[in-house]
Structures are given as C-alpha cells and as structure tokens.
Amino acid sequence: MSDSLQLTIVGLGRMGANIARRISRHVDPATPVNISVFDVSPETVKTLAAEGFTGLSSLADLKKYNNAAHPQIVWVMVPAEVTAETIKKVAEHLEAGATIIDGGNTFYRDDIHNADWLRELGINFVDVGTSGGVFGLARGYSLMIGGDKPVVDRLTPIFEALAPGFEAAERTPGNEGAPSTAEKGYYHCGPVGSGHYVKMVHNGIEYGAMAAYAEGLNLLNTTRNGIKHPTYVGAHNETKYDLNMSEISEVWRRGSVVASWLLDLTAQAYVEDPELDGYKGSVSDSGEGRWTVQTAIDAGVPANVLSASLMGRFTSRVNDLYANKVLSAMRMKFGGHVEPKK
C-alpha cells in the first residue's frame, strides 16, 4: 500500500515482539503499518515470521525498504548496554528521511547525542519511554515521546495502536471536549530526550512506590511473629497478629487510596506463593533509578524517597555486610557491646 508506514522492529525480547503484535492487532486499517522484524536470534525471527511478520535475516535487509517518498521507520528495542551500538548499525543501512525510534530505557542525555550525529546523516530520531512491560500486549503501553513534532506526528498511527486507549481509565473530572493524546495513553513531551526524561522519573517513582509497599508489608509480616514493646508499661507489651498477607493485599485493592496496578501484581504474587518462598529478595536496579537520583542532585532538588528506595535495592544484595561489620566492631570497642547471637 503506497500510503502505509514501513516499520521494522529491531530486538524481539520481552517487549519488542509484543510491540510488533500489538501494532498489527490494533492499528487503524485506514492508516496501515507494514511490519518487519529482526533479532540477533534467527529462531526468534522465525517465530515471528510464522505469525505473519516479515523476518529479516540481517540488518542489511533494511536497504530493501529505503524509499524517498515513504521513508522507513526502525524501532530499536534492545538492552540499554547495546542500544547505542545497535542504532549505529541500523543507521548504516538507512537513507536520509528515515526515522529511528529508541523505545528502550536510554539516558536522555545520550538521546541528544544520538540525535545530533543522526541528523548529520539526514536521519530523524525519536525517543519513546515505553511503560507496560510484559502486559503491554493486552493492556497497551504508556508512551512518553520526545522528538521533532512533524516527525512524531507522522508516527501517530503507531502510537495510537500501541497505547491503551481512552477507555483504559475513567476520565479525570474537569477534563472536557475531545480526549487529548495523553488521555489515550501517549504524549509528545517535547524535543529529543524529553520522552526518556519523563520515563526516567516515572521509573524513579516506581522504585519509591515499590519500596513503600515492600516496607509496609514487611512490618505487617513481622507482626505475625510478635513485636515486643519494652518501654510500654502494662500487661500487653507485645503486638502479635496472625495476619494473612494475601487477604490484606486483596482488601487494599478495593476502595483503598493505595490501590494500584503494582498492588494488583503483589496480590497475584501472594496467591501464587503465599510466603514468597520462591523469591530470594535480591533486587537489581536498572539505570533509570540511578539517573533519576543523579539528575535530582544536579538540579538541587530533594528526592528523599527515590534516593532511599535506590539505596534499599543495594542493601537487598547484601552490599552493606562489610559496613555492618565495621559498625559492630566500633560498638564493641567503644562500649563493649557484644553482637547478639543468632
């Protein structure tokens, strides 16, 4: 179709493959999108090809779609550590007028650098902060977009297909008239870098929200074993409740001010594993949390909760064991405090 968009998804991991599927299933027939796919795993490409997508055997196959009248679009969805390298390899096979979308979690300052050198080749660059994870295929993706407006506007059929849509949430009281794109689930935040900047802070907030749930539920769980109150004068100097963590997460999901999708997922985890025995409790961190805290430092803006939640992830990996040994040693030396027996 001469008026269709030509899109290639590069990187078919946890999100890339589902992005291709979501677009193909929800795109408006009036604005069709032809989708090809590529991954470093030929087997993964073969799987998607069996579903009807055009599989590329190498990035060099991108040259087949170079068309000055209808410039192609390449959505790069690979791990952050290989994103810059992948963008360079993709650009080698594109002509002026093409657009590269970085849908991964790239530091927004790196977006600006990538856009600058791609501009010298006549290639457009758009950064898209993409939230939705493995559930995006069914629920849709929340998209935070950075780039030049004419370039972003041309990509509207892709964003419309990926986003959850207006019906995904009740309308905010006071909003009237035709729904904005943000109300549909995608928002052009501004120039290059702004999409990933907003997504970076989004992920920092995610760290804080997750930490708050985890700390609260940990306190409730501790109460099941009993909490002594040595300074409390009276007969009842212990708090001990046989709490059902699964039921607590369920009751909070209904009518509570702390209800959220994160809580929905927590409740699901409790149903599957009531004591969470299948989890080690070692929590990794991705770049976004660190970048958010560093940016807050650069801006001189307080980010107490976000910073603490990042440090909590470091603690979960027992990275503070040596520090705790030093503390124990100091207490022993200045006060004769002996470590309690476990």
Short mmCIF file of C-alpha atoms in Angstrom, two decimals:
data_model
loop_
_atom_site.label_atom_id
_atom_site.label_comp_id
_atom_site.label_asym_id
_atom_site.label_seq_id
_atom_site.Cartn_x
_atom_site.Cartn_y
_atom_site.Cartn_z
CA MET A 1 0.00 0.00 0.00
CA SER A 2 1.55 3.29 -1.09
CA ASP A 3 0.18 5.25 1.93
CA SER A 4 1.20 2.72 4.56
CA LEU A 5 4.07 3.12 7.01
CA GLN A 6 7.01 0.74 6.78
CA LEU A 7 8.17 -0.22 10.27
CA THR A 8 10.89 -2.63 11.37
CA ILE A 9 11.19 -3.75 14.99
CA VAL A 10 14.82 -4.49 15.91
CA GLY A 11 15.02 -6.52 19.13
CA LEU A 12 12.34 -9.12 19.83
CA GLY A 13 12.80 -9.69 23.54
CA ARG A 14 10.25 -9.37 26.34
CA MET A 15 8.72 -6.23 24.83
CA GLY A 16 9.87 -5.94 21.20
CA ALA A 17 7.91 -8.93 19.92
CA ASN A 18 4.76 -7.83 21.71
CA ILE A 19 5.10 -4.32 20.35
CA ALA A 20 5.01 -5.79 16.83
CA ARG A 21 1.99 -7.90 17.76
CA ARG A 22 0.15 -5.02 19.44
CA ILE A 23 0.57 -2.75 16.42
CA SER A 24 -0.59 -5.42 13.97
CA ARG A 25 -3.69 -6.17 16.05
CA HIS A 26 -4.77 -2.64 16.87
CA VAL A 27 -3.65 -0.42 14.00
CA ASP A 28 -6.39 1.51 12.24
CA PRO A 29 -6.96 -0.11 8.80
CA ALA A 30 -7.22 3.40 7.35
CA THR A 31 -3.57 4.03 8.27
CA PRO A 32 -1.88 0.64 7.78
CA VAL A 33 1.57 -0.25 9.07
CA ASN A 34 3.67 -2.92 7.33
CA ILE A 35 5.86 -4.60 9.94
CA SER A 36 9.14 -6.44 9.51
CA VAL A 37 11.21 -7.81 12.39
CA PHE A 38 14.83 -8.54 13.23
CA ASP A 39 16.67 -10.07 16.17
CA VAL A 40 20.16 -11.47 16.75
CA SER A 41 18.41 -14.82 17.33
CA PRO A 42 17.32 -16.33 13.99
CA GLU A 43 14.94 -18.64 15.86
CA THR A 44 13.14 -15.68 17.38
CA VAL A 45 12.78 -14.09 13.94
CA LYS A 46 11.45 -17.38 12.61
CA THR A 47 8.82 -17.48 15.36
CA LEU A 48 7.54 -14.02 14.47
CA ALA A 49 7.67 -14.80 10.75
CA ALA A 50 5.39 -17.76 11.41
CA GLU A 51 2.89 -15.28 12.83
CA GLY A 52 2.81 -13.32 9.59
CA PHE A 53 5.55 -10.73 10.07
CA THR A 54 8.32 -10.28 7.52
CA GLY A 55 11.54 -11.60 9.02
CA LEU A 56 14.89 -10.03 8.17
CA SER A 57 17.97 -12.23 8.03
CA SER A 58 20.28 -9.30 8.77
CA LEU A 59 20.15 -5.54 9.29
CA ALA A 60 21.40 -5.16 5.72
CA ASP A 61 17.89 -6.20 4.64
CA LEU A 62 16.71 -2.78 5.80
CA LYS A 63 18.01 -1.42 2.50
CA LYS A 64 15.07 -3.12 0.77
CA TYR A 65 12.71 -0.64 2.39
CA ASN A 66 14.54 2.59 1.63
CA ASN A 67 12.03 4.79 -0.19
CA ALA A 68 12.44 8.54 -0.50
CA ALA A 69 8.70 9.04 -0.97
CA HIS A 70 7.82 6.89 2.04
CA PRO A 71 10.83 6.86 4.41
CA GLN A 72 11.03 3.83 6.62
CA ILE A 73 10.87 3.69 10.42
CA VAL A 74 13.01 1.45 12.62
CA TRP A 75 12.03 0.87 16.26
CA VAL A 76 15.07 -0.24 18.30
CA MET A 77 14.08 -2.26 21.39
CA VAL A 78 17.25 -3.79 22.80
CA PRO A 79 19.01 -3.78 26.23
CA ALA A 80 20.39 -0.39 27.22
CA GLU A 81 24.00 -1.56 27.11
CA VAL A 82 23.81 -2.33 23.38
CA THR A 83 21.37 0.38 22.28
CA ALA A 84 23.94 2.90 21.02
CA GLU A 85 25.83 0.21 19.10
CA THR A 86 22.59 -1.09 17.56
CA ILE A 87 21.48 2.38 16.48
CA LYS A 88 24.81 2.87 14.68
CA LYS A 89 24.47 -0.47 12.89
CA VAL A 90 20.91 0.31 11.86
CA ALA A 91 21.86 3.75 10.55
CA GLU A 92 24.42 2.21 8.19
CA HIS A 93 21.58 0.77 6.11
CA LEU A 94 19.17 3.73 6.09
CA GLU A 95 18.84 6.70 3.79
CA ALA A 96 18.07 10.33 4.57
CA GLY A 97 14.49 10.82 5.71
CA ALA A 98 14.28 7.58 7.66
CA THR A 99 13.42 7.63 11.37
CA ILE A 100 14.97 5.65 14.21
CA ILE A 101 12.89 5.22 17.37
CA ASP A 102 14.65 4.28 20.59
CA GLY A 103 11.95 2.61 22.67
CA GLY A 104 14.25 1.27 25.37
CA ASN A 105 15.48 2.85 28.59
CA THR A 106 18.28 5.13 27.42
CA PHE A 107 19.69 8.02 29.45
CA TYR A 108 18.05 11.11 27.99
CA ARG A 109 21.35 12.97 27.56
CA ASP A 110 22.53 10.13 25.30
CA ASP A 111 19.41 10.66 23.16
CA ILE A 112 20.54 14.19 22.41
CA HIS A 113 23.96 12.93 21.31
CA ASN A 114 22.40 10.24 19.11
CA ALA A 115 20.02 12.72 17.51
CA ASP A 116 22.89 15.09 16.69
CA TRP A 117 25.00 12.62 14.73
CA LEU A 118 21.97 11.04 13.04
CA ARG A 119 20.85 14.49 11.93
CA GLU A 120 24.12 14.85 10.02
CA LEU A 121 23.06 11.77 8.03
CA GLY A 122 19.59 13.19 7.46
CA ILE A 123 18.05 10.53 9.73
CA ASN A 124 15.37 11.51 12.24
CA PHE A 125 15.49 10.35 15.86
CA VAL A 126 12.62 9.88 18.33
CA ASP A 127 12.91 8.67 21.91
CA VAL A 128 9.92 6.81 23.34
CA GLY A 129 9.75 5.95 27.01
CA THR A 130 7.67 2.77 26.94
CA SER A 131 5.89 1.50 30.05
CA GLY A 132 3.76 -1.62 30.17
CA GLY A 133 6.23 -4.47 30.41
CA VAL A 134 5.13 -7.99 29.62
CA PHE A 135 1.47 -6.99 29.99
CA GLY A 136 1.64 -4.39 27.23
CA LEU A 137 0.29 -6.69 24.54
CA ALA A 138 -3.08 -6.97 26.28
CA ARG A 139 -3.20 -3.70 28.25
CA GLY A 140 -1.38 -1.39 25.85
CA TYR A 141 1.69 0.73 26.51
CA SER A 142 2.01 4.13 28.13
CA LEU A 143 4.22 6.13 25.77
CA MET A 144 6.29 9.21 26.61
CA ILE A 145 7.66 10.67 23.38
CA GLY A 146 10.48 13.07 22.54
CA GLY A 147 11.31 14.41 19.08
CA ASP A 148 10.54 16.99 16.40
CA LYS A 149 6.79 17.50 16.06
CA PRO A 150 6.47 16.78 12.29
CA VAL A 151 8.40 13.53 12.73
CA VAL A 152 6.35 12.49 15.77
CA ASP A 153 3.08 13.41 14.07
CA ARG A 154 3.86 11.04 11.18
CA LEU A 155 4.21 8.19 13.68
CA THR A 156 0.74 8.74 15.17
CA PRO A 157 -0.78 5.52 13.72
CA ILE A 158 1.92 3.50 15.52
CA PHE A 159 1.39 5.28 18.84
CA GLU A 160 -2.40 5.02 18.55
CA ALA A 161 -2.13 1.26 18.07
CA LEU A 162 0.28 0.76 20.97
CA ALA A 163 -1.45 2.94 23.55
CA PRO A 164 -4.17 1.58 25.88
CA GLY A 165 -6.79 4.00 24.54
CA PHE A 166 -9.16 6.49 26.14
CA GLU A 167 -11.34 3.78 27.69
CA ALA A 168 -8.44 2.34 29.73
CA ALA A 169 -9.14 4.72 32.63
CA GLU A 170 -12.01 6.84 33.90
CA ARG A 171 -11.79 10.40 32.69
CA THR A 172 -10.33 12.87 35.17
CA PRO A 173 -13.15 15.12 36.47
CA GLY A 174 -12.92 18.53 34.82
CA ASN A 175 -11.47 17.29 31.53
CA GLU A 176 -13.88 18.04 28.70
CA GLY A 177 -14.03 18.02 24.94
CA ALA A 178 -12.12 15.71 22.64
CA PRO A 179 -9.65 13.48 24.52
CA SER A 180 -6.02 14.56 24.39
CA THR A 181 -3.43 12.07 23.23
CA ALA A 182 -2.29 11.75 26.85
CA GLU A 183 -5.79 10.60 27.74
CA LYS A 184 -5.36 7.90 25.11
CA GLY A 185 -2.04 6.80 26.61
CA TYR A 186 0.64 8.58 24.57
CA TYR A 187 2.10 12.07 24.97
CA HIS A 188 4.57 14.11 22.97
CA CYS A 189 6.59 15.55 25.85
CA GLY A 190 8.79 17.86 23.77
CA PRO A 191 12.12 17.78 21.89
CA VAL A 192 14.54 14.86 21.70
CA GLY A 193 15.37 13.49 25.14
CA SER A 194 12.19 14.64 26.84
CA GLY A 195 10.40 11.32 26.38
CA HIS A 196 13.13 9.33 28.09
CA TYR A 197 13.49 12.06 30.72
CA VAL A 198 9.86 11.69 31.73
CA LYS A 199 10.18 7.88 31.63
CA MET A 200 13.31 8.07 33.80
CA VAL A 201 11.46 9.96 36.52
CA HIS A 202 8.50 7.59 36.08
CA ASN A 203 10.81 4.69 36.90
CA GLY A 204 12.27 6.56 39.87
CA ILE A 205 8.74 6.95 41.24
CA GLU A 206 8.19 3.27 40.58
CA TYR A 207 11.20 2.48 42.79
CA GLY A 208 9.72 4.56 45.61
CA ALA A 209 6.22 3.12 45.32
CA MET A 210 7.52 -0.43 45.29
CA ALA A 211 9.70 0.25 48.33
CA ALA A 212 6.75 1.72 50.26
CA TYR A 213 4.61 -1.36 49.64
CA ALA A 214 7.51 -3.66 50.50
CA GLU A 215 8.34 -1.88 53.77
CA GLY A 216 4.72 -1.74 54.89
CA LEU A 217 4.05 -5.38 54.13
CA ASN A 218 7.33 -6.32 55.83
CA LEU A 219 6.19 -4.60 59.03
CA LEU A 220 2.84 -6.39 58.90
CA ASN A 221 4.60 -9.71 58.30
CA THR A 222 6.92 -9.10 61.27
CA THR A 223 3.87 -8.62 63.48
CA ARG A 224 2.90 -12.23 62.81
CA ASN A 225 5.92 -13.31 64.89
CA GLY A 226 5.30 -10.74 67.61
CA ILE A 227 6.79 -7.31 68.36
CA LYS A 228 7.97 -6.57 71.90
CA HIS A 229 7.38 -3.10 73.36
CA PRO A 230 9.86 -2.98 76.26
CA THR A 231 9.13 0.67 77.05
CA TYR A 232 5.39 0.08 77.29
CA VAL A 233 4.21 -0.19 80.89
CA GLY A 234 1.36 -2.62 81.18
CA ALA A 235 0.29 -6.19 80.73
CA HIS A 236 0.02 -6.06 76.96
CA ASN A 237 3.56 -5.21 75.95
CA GLU A 238 3.56 -7.33 72.79
CA THR A 239 1.87 -6.85 69.42
CA LYS A 240 1.13 -10.12 67.72
CA TYR A 241 -1.47 -10.62 64.99
CA ASP A 242 -1.79 -13.67 62.78
CA LEU A 243 -2.16 -11.65 59.61
CA ASN A 244 -2.92 -13.10 56.20
CA MET A 245 -0.79 -11.09 53.80
CA SER A 246 -2.71 -12.26 50.76
CA GLU A 247 -6.02 -11.08 52.21
CA ILE A 248 -4.54 -7.74 53.24
CA SER A 249 -3.33 -7.08 49.72
CA GLU A 250 -6.80 -8.02 48.45
CA VAL A 251 -8.70 -5.70 50.78
CA TRP A 252 -6.36 -2.82 49.92
CA ARG A 253 -7.16 -3.31 46.24
CA ARG A 254 -10.80 -2.37 46.82
CA GLY A 255 -11.65 1.21 47.68
CA SER A 256 -8.28 1.97 49.28
CA VAL A 257 -6.27 5.09 48.45
CA VAL A 258 -3.20 2.86 47.97
CA ALA A 259 -4.88 0.69 45.32
CA SER A 260 -2.78 0.42 42.16
CA TRP A 261 -1.62 -1.95 39.45
CA LEU A 262 1.52 -2.60 41.50
CA LEU A 263 -0.70 -3.77 44.33
CA ASP A 264 -2.69 -5.92 41.89
CA LEU A 265 0.53 -7.66 40.89
CA THR A 266 1.55 -8.05 44.54
CA ALA A 267 -1.75 -9.72 45.34
CA GLN A 268 -1.24 -12.07 42.40
CA ALA A 269 2.22 -12.98 43.71
CA TYR A 270 0.76 -13.86 47.13
CA VAL A 271 -1.85 -16.11 45.53
CA GLU A 272 0.87 -17.95 43.62
CA ASP A 273 3.34 -18.11 46.54
CA PRO A 274 1.72 -17.14 49.91
CA GLU A 275 5.03 -16.92 51.81
CA LEU A 276 7.05 -15.69 48.82
CA ASP A 277 9.45 -18.59 49.39
CA GLY A 278 10.30 -18.69 45.70
CA TYR A 279 11.96 -15.27 45.86
CA LYS A 280 15.49 -14.65 47.16
CA GLY A 281 14.92 -10.98 47.92
CA SER A 282 17.93 -9.73 45.98
CA VAL A 283 16.62 -6.79 43.96
CA SER A 284 18.58 -5.48 40.99
CA ASP A 285 18.38 -1.89 39.79
CA SER A 286 18.37 -0.54 36.27
CA GLY A 287 19.90 2.71 35.11
CA GLU A 288 16.75 4.81 35.45
CA GLY A 289 16.75 4.83 39.26
CA ARG A 290 20.38 5.93 39.40
CA TRP A 291 19.89 8.52 36.66
CA THR A 292 16.85 9.96 38.44
CA VAL A 293 18.76 10.40 41.71
CA GLN A 294 21.81 11.85 39.92
CA THR A 295 19.62 14.31 38.00
CA ALA A 296 17.94 15.37 41.25
CA ILE A 297 21.41 16.01 42.70
CA ASP A 298 22.40 18.03 39.62
CA ALA A 299 19.19 20.07 39.92
CA GLY A 300 19.50 20.51 43.68
CA VAL A 301 16.01 19.07 44.05
CA PRO A 302 15.16 16.91 47.11
CA ALA A 303 14.38 13.30 46.20
CA ASN A 304 14.46 11.66 49.62
CA VAL A 305 12.11 8.75 48.91
CA LEU A 306 13.55 7.99 45.47
CA SER A 307 17.11 8.04 46.82
CA ALA A 308 16.24 5.83 49.78
CA SER A 309 14.47 3.31 47.55
CA LEU A 310 17.56 3.03 45.34
CA MET A 311 19.78 2.50 48.38
CA GLY A 312 17.34 -0.13 49.59
CA ARG A 313 17.95 -2.12 46.44
CA PHE A 314 21.68 -2.02 47.10
CA THR A 315 21.03 -3.27 50.63
CA SER A 316 18.92 -6.16 49.33
CA ARG A 317 22.02 -7.52 47.63
CA VAL A 318 23.89 -7.62 50.96
CA ASN A 319 26.28 -4.95 49.73
CA ASP A 320 26.36 -3.50 53.26
CA LEU A 321 27.74 -6.57 55.03
CA TYR A 322 31.24 -5.15 55.45
CA ALA A 323 29.84 -1.81 56.65
CA ASN A 324 27.79 -3.63 59.27
CA LYS A 325 30.92 -5.48 60.41
CA VAL A 326 32.66 -2.12 60.87
CA LEU A 327 29.69 -0.83 62.88
CA SER A 328 29.74 -3.93 65.05
CA ALA A 329 33.47 -3.55 65.62
CA MET A 330 33.13 0.12 66.66
CA ARG A 331 30.30 -0.65 69.10
CA MET A 332 32.35 -3.40 70.66
CA LYS A 333 35.40 -1.17 71.07
CA PHE A 334 33.78 1.96 72.49
CA GLY A 335 31.03 0.35 74.53
CA GLY A 336 31.78 -3.31 74.94
CA HIS A 337 28.63 -4.20 73.02
CA VAL A 338 28.68 -7.86 72.05
CA GLU A 339 26.88 -8.96 68.89
CA PRO A 340 23.64 -10.80 69.68
CA LYS A 341 23.66 -14.50 68.99
CA LYS A 342 21.52 -15.51 66.05
#
